[in-house]
PDB file of C-alpha atoms in Angstrom:
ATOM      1  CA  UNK A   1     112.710 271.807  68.249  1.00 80.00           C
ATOM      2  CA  UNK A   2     116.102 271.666  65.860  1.00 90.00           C
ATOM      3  CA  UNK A   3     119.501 271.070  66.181  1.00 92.00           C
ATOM      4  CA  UNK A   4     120.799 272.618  69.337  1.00 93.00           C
ATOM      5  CA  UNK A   5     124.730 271.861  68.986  1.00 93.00           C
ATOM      6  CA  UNK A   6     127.699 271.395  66.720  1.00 94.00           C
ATOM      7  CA  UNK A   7     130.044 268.799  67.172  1.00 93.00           C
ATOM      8  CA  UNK A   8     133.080 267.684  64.528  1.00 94.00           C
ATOM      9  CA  UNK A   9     136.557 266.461  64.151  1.00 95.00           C
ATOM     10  CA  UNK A  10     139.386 268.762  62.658  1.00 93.00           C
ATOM     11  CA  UNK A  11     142.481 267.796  61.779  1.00 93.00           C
ATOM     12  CA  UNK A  12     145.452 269.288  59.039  1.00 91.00           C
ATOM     13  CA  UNK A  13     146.508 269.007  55.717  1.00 88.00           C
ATOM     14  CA  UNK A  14     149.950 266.850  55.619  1.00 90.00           C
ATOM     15  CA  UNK A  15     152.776 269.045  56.172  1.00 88.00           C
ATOM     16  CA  UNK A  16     150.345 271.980  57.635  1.00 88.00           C
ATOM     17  CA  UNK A  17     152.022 274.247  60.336  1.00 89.00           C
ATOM     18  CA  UNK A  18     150.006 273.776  64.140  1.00 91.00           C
ATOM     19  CA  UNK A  19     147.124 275.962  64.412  1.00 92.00           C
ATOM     20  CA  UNK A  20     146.629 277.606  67.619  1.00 94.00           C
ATOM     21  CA  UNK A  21     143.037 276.746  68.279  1.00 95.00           C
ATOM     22  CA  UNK A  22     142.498 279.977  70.970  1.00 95.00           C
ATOM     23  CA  UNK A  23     142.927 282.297  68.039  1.00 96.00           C
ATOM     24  CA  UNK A  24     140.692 280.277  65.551  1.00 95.00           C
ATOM     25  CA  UNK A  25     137.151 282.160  64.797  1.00 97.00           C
ATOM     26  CA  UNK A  26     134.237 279.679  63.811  1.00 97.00           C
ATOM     27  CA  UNK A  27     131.144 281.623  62.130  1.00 98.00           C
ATOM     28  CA  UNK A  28     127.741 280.131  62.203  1.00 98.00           C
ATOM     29  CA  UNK A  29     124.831 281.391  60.921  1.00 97.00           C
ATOM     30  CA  UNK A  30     121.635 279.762  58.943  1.00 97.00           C
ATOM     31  CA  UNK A  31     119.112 281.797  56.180  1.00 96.00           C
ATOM     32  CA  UNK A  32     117.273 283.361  59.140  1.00 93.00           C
ATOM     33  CA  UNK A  33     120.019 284.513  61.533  1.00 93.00           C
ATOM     34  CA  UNK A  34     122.483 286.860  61.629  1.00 94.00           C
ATOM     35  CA  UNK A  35     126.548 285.246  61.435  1.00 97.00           C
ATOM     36  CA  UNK A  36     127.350 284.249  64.702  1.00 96.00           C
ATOM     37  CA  UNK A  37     131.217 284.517  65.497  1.00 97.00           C
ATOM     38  CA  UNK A  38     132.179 281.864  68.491  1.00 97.00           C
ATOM     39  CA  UNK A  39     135.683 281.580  69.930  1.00 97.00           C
ATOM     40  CA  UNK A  40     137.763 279.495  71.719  1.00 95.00           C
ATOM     41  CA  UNK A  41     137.049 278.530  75.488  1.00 92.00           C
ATOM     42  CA  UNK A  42     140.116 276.774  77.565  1.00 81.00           C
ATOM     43  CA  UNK A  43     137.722 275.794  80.086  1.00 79.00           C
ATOM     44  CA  UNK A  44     136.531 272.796  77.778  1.00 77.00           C
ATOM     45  CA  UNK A  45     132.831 273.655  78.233  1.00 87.00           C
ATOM     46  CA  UNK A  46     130.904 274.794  74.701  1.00 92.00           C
ATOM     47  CA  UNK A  47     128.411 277.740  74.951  1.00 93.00           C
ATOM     48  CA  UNK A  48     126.540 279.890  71.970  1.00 94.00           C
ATOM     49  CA  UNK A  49     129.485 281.883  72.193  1.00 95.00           C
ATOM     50  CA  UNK A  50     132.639 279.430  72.659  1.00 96.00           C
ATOM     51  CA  UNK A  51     133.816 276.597  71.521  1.00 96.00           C
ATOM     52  CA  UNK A  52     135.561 273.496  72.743  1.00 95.00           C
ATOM     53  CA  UNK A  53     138.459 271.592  71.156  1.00 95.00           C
ATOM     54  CA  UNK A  54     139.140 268.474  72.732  1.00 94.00           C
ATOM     55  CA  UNK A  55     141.874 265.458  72.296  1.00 93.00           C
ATOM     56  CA  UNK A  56     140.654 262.283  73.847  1.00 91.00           C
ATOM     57  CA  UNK A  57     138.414 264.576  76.283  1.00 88.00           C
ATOM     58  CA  UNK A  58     141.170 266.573  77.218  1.00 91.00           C
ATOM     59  CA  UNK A  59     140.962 270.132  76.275  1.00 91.00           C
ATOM     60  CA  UNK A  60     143.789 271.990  73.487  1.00 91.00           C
ATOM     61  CA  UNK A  61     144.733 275.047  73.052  1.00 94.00           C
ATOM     62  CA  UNK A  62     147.412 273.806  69.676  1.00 94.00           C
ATOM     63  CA  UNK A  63     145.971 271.298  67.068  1.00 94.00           C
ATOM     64  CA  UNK A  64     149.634 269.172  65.690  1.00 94.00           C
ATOM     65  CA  UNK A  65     149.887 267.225  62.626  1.00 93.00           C
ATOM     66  CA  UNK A  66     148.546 263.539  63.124  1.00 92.00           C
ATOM     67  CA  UNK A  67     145.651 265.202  65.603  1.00 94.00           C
ATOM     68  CA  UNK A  68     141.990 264.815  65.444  1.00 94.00           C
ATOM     69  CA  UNK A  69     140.785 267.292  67.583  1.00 95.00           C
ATOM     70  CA  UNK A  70     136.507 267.310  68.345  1.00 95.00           C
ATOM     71  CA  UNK A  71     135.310 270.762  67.861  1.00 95.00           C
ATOM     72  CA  UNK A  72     131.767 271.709  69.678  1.00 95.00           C
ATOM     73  CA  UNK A  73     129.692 274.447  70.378  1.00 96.00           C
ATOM     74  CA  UNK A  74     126.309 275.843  70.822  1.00 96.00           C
ATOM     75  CA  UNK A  75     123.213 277.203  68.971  1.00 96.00           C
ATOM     76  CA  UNK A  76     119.902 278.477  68.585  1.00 94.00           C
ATOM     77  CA  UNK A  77     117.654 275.183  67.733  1.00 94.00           C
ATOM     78  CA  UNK A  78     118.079 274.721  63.704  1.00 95.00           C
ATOM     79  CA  UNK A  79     114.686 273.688  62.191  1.00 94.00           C
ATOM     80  CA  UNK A  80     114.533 270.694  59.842  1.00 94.00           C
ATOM     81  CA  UNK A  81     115.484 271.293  56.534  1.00 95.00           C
ATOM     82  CA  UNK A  82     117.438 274.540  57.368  1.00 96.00           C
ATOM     83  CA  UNK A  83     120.596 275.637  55.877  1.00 97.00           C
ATOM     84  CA  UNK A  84     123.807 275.832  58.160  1.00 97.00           C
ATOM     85  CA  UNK A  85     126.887 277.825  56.991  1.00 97.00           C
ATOM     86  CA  UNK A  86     130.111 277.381  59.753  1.00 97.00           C
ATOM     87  CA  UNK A  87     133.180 279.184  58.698  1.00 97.00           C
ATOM     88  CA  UNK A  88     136.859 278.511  59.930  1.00 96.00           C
ATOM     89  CA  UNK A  89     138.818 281.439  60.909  1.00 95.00           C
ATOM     90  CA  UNK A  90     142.399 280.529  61.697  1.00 92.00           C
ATOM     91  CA  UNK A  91     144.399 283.265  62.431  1.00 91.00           C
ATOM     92  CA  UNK A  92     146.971 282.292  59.534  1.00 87.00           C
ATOM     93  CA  UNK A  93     145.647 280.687  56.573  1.00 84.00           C
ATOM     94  CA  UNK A  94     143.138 281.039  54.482  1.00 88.00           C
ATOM     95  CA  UNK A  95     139.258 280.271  55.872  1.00 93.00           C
ATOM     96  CA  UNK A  96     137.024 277.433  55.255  1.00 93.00           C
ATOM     97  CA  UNK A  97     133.577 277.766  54.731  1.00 96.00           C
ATOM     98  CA  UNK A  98     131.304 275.048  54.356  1.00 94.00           C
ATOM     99  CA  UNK A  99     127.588 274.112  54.657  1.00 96.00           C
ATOM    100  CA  UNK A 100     125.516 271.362  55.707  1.00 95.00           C
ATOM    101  CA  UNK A 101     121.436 271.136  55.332  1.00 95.00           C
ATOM    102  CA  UNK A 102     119.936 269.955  58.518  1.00 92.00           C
ATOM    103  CA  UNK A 103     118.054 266.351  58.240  1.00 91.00           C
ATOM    104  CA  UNK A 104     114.259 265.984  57.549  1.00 90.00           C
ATOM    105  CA  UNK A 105     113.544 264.315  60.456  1.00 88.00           C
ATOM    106  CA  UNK A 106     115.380 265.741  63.291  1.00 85.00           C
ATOM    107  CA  UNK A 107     116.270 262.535  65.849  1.00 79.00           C
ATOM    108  CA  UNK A 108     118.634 263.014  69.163  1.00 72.00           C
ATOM    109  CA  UNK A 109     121.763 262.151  67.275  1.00 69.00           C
ATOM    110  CA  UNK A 110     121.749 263.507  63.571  1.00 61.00           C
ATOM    111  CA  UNK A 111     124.985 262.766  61.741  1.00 61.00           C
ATOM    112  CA  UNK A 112     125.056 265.504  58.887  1.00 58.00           C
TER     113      UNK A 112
END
């Protein structure tokens, strides 16, 4: 029916402070929902609602310089062709909005 969840890899800037990842605020929303704010969950286990960050499968709470930490979470299915707008809040430092269209053809594994 659409895409169902979110999944991609942060990391910082050279010479970027840590970001604590329990105070960072991801918005979602597409053309025909309302923004969506999700937040950080320690348990490891993404819902419409909370996010995962995860090192090598292990759950973090602080994203260092040299990381790549996977960032997931949940949504409403996202029909083909459908605009996707994710925000990130960190709780210093400016936000980063960005969009991605969703595919087409919508297969199990869409890389966007």
């Amino acid at each position: 029916n659409g895409i169902d969840e979110i999944r991609f890899t942060l990391g910082l800037a050279p010479g970027s402070s840590a970001v604590d990842l329990t105070k960072l605020r991801i918005i979602f929303s597409t053309p025909s929902t309302e923004p969506q704010t999700i937040v950080f969950n320690g348990a490891g286990t993404p819902s419409l609602t909370e996010f995962s960050a995860e090192l090598d499968g292990v759950s973090l709470e602080t994203m260092n310089q040299g990381e790549q930490v996977e960032v997931r979470f949940l949504v409403e299915p996202v029909p083909a062709n459908t605009r996707m707008n994710i925000e990130l809040r960190p709780a210093v430092g400016a936000a980063l909005p960005f969009a991605k269209v969703a595919p087409t053809s919508i297969t199990r594994t869409n890389v966007l």
